[in-house]
PDB file of C-alpha atoms in Angstrom:
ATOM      1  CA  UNK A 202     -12.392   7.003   3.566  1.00 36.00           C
ATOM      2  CA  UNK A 203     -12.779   6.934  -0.384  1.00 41.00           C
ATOM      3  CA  UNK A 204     -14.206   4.098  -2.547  1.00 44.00           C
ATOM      4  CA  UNK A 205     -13.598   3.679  -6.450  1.00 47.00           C
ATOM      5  CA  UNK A 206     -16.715   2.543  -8.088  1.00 46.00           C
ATOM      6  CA  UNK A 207     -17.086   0.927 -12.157  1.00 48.00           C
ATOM      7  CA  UNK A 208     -16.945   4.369 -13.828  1.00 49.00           C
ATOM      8  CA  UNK A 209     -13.537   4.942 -12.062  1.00 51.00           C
ATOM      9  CA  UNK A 210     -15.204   8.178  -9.599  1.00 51.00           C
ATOM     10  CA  UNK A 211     -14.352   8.856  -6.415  1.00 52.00           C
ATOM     11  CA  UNK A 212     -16.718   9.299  -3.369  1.00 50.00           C
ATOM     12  CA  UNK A 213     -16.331  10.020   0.079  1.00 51.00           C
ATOM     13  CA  UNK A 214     -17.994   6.636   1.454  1.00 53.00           C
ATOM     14  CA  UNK A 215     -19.638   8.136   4.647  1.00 53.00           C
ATOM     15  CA  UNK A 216     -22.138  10.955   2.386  1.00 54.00           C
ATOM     16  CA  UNK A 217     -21.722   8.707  -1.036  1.00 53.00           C
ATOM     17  CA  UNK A 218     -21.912  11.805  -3.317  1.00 53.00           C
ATOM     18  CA  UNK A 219     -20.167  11.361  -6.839  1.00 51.00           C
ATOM     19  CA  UNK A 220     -17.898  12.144  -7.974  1.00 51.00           C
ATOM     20  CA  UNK A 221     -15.595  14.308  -6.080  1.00 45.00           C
ATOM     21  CA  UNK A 222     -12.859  13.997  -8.526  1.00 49.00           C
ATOM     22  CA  UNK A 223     -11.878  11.337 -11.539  1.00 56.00           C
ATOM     23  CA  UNK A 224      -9.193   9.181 -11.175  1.00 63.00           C
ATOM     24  CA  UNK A 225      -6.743   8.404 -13.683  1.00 77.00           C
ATOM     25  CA  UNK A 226      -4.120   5.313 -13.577  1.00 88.00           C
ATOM     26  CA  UNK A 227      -3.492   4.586  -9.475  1.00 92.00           C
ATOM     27  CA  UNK A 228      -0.450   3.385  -7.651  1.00 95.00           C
ATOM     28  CA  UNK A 229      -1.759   0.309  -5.905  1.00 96.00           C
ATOM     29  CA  UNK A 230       1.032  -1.501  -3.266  1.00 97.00           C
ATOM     30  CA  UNK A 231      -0.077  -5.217  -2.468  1.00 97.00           C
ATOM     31  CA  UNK A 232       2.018  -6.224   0.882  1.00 97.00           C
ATOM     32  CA  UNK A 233       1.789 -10.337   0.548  1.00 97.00           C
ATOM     33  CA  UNK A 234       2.486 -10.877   4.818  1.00 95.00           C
ATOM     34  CA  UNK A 235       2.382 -14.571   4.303  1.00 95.00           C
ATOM     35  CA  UNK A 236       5.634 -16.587   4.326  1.00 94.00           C
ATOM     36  CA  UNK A 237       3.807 -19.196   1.851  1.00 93.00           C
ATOM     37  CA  UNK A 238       3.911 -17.630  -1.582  1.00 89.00           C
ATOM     38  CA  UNK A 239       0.987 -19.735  -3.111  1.00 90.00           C
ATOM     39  CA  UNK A 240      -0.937 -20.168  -0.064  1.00 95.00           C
ATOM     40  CA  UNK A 241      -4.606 -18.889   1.029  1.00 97.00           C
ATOM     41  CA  UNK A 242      -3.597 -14.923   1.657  1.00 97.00           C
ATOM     42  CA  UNK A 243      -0.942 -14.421  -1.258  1.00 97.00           C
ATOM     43  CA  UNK A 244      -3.981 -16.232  -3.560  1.00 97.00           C
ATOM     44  CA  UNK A 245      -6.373 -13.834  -2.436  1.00 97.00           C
ATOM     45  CA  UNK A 246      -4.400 -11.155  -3.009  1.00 97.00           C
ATOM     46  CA  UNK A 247      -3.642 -12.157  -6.167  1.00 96.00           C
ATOM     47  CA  UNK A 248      -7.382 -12.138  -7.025  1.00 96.00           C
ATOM     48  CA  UNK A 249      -7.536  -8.606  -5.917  1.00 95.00           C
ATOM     49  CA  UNK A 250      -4.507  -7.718  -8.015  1.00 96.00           C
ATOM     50  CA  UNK A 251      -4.856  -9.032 -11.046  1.00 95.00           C
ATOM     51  CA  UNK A 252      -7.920  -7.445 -12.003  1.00 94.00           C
ATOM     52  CA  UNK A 253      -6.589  -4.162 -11.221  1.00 93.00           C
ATOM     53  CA  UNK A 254      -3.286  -4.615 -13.040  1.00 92.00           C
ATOM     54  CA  UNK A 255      -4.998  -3.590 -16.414  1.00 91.00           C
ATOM     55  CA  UNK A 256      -6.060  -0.474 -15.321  1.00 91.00           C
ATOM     56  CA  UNK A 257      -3.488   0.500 -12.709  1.00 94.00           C
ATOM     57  CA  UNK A 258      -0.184  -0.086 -11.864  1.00 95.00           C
ATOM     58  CA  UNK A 259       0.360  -2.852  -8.987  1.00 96.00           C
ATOM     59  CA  UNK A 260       3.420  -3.502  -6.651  1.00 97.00           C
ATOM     60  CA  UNK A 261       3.469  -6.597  -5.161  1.00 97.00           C
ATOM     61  CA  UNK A 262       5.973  -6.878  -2.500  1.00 97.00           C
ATOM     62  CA  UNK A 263       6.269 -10.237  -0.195  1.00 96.00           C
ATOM     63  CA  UNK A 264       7.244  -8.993   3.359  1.00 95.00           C
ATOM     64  CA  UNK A 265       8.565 -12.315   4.523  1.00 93.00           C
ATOM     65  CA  UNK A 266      11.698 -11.577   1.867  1.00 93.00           C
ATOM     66  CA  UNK A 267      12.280  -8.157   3.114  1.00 95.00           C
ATOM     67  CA  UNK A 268      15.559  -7.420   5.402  1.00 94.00           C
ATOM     68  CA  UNK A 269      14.043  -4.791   8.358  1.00 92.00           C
ATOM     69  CA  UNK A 270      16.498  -3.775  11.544  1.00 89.00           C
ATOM     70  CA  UNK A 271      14.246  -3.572  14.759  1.00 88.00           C
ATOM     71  CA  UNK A 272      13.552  -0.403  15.741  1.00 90.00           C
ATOM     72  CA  UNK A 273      15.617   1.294  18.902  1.00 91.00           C
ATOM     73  CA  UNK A 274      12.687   3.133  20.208  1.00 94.00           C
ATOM     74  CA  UNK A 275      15.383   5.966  20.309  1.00 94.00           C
ATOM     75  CA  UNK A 276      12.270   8.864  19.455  1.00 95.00           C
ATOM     76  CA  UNK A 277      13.974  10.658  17.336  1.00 95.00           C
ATOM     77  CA  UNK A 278      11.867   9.744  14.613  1.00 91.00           C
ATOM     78  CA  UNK A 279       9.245  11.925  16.139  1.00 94.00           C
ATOM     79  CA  UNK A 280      11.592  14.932  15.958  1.00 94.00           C
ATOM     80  CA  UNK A 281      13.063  14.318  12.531  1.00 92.00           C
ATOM     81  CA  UNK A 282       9.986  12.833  11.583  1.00 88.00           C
ATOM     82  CA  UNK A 283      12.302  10.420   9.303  1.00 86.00           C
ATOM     83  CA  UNK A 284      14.162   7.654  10.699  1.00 89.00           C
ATOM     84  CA  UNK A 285      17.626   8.247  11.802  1.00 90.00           C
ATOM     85  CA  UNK A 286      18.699   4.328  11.845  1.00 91.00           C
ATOM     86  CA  UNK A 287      20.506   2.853   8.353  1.00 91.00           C
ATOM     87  CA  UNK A 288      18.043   2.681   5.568  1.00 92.00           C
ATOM     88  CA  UNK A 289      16.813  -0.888   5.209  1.00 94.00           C
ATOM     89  CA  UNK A 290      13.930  -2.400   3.608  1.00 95.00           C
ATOM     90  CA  UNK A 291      10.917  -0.927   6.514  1.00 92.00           C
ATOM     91  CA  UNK A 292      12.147   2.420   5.154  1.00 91.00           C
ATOM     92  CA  UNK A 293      11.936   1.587   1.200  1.00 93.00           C
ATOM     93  CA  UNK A 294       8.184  -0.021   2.475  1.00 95.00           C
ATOM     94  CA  UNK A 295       7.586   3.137   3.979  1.00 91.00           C
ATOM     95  CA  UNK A 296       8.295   5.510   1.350  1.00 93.00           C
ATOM     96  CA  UNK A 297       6.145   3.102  -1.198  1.00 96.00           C
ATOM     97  CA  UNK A 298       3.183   3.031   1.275  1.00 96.00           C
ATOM     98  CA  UNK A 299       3.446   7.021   0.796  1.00 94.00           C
ATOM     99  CA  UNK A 300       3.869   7.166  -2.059  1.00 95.00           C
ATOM    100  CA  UNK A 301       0.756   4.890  -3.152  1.00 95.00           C
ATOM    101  CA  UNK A 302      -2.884   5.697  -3.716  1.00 94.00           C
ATOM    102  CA  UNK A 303      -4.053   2.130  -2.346  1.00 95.00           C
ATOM    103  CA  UNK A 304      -2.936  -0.141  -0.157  1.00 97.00           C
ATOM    104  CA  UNK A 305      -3.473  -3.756   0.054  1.00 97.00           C
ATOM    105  CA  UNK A 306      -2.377  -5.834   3.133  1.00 97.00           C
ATOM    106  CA  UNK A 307      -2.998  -9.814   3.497  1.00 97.00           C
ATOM    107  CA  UNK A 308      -1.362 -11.428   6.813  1.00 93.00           C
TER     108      UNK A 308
END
């Protein structure tokens, strides 16, 4: 696991030796879980957030909104190590969540 601290280093959190390498602008996803869009979780993730924002670029996406299939449990997934099912919105999730450099969940 890897923490940021104020001069924008990175250090592995279990031997806390700086820095192992600098870090520029980061992808940060924010995945709101809440189905109330001002309520208690999507406020604190807004506090998270919106300092960041100036320094990094943020995604918020509000999972509630989202249109996901249920998966078949079909396994092929483990094969093709993609899912074979009609791309919907998990998938797009997924590929973000790769794609990112932090991840921030509130349910």
């Amino acid at each position: 696991m890897y923490s940021i601290d104020g001069s924008r280093r990175i250090a592995c959190s279990s031997c806390r030796r700086w820095p192992l390498k600098e870090v520029g602008t980061m992808k940060i996803l924010v995945l709101n879980g809440s189905p109330r869009n001002n309520g208690t979780v999507a406020s604190l993730l807004r506090a998270v957030a919106e300092p960041l924002s100036s320094r990094h670029e943020v995604e918020w996406i509000d999972v509630c909104g989202l249109d996901m299939k249920y998966c078949a449990a079909c396994m092929v997934c483990r094969e093709k190590e993609r899912c074979i099912l009609p791309e919907d919105d998990a998938q797009l999730v997924g590929k973000k969540i790769q794609e990112a450099d932090a991840l921030v969940v509130g349910t």
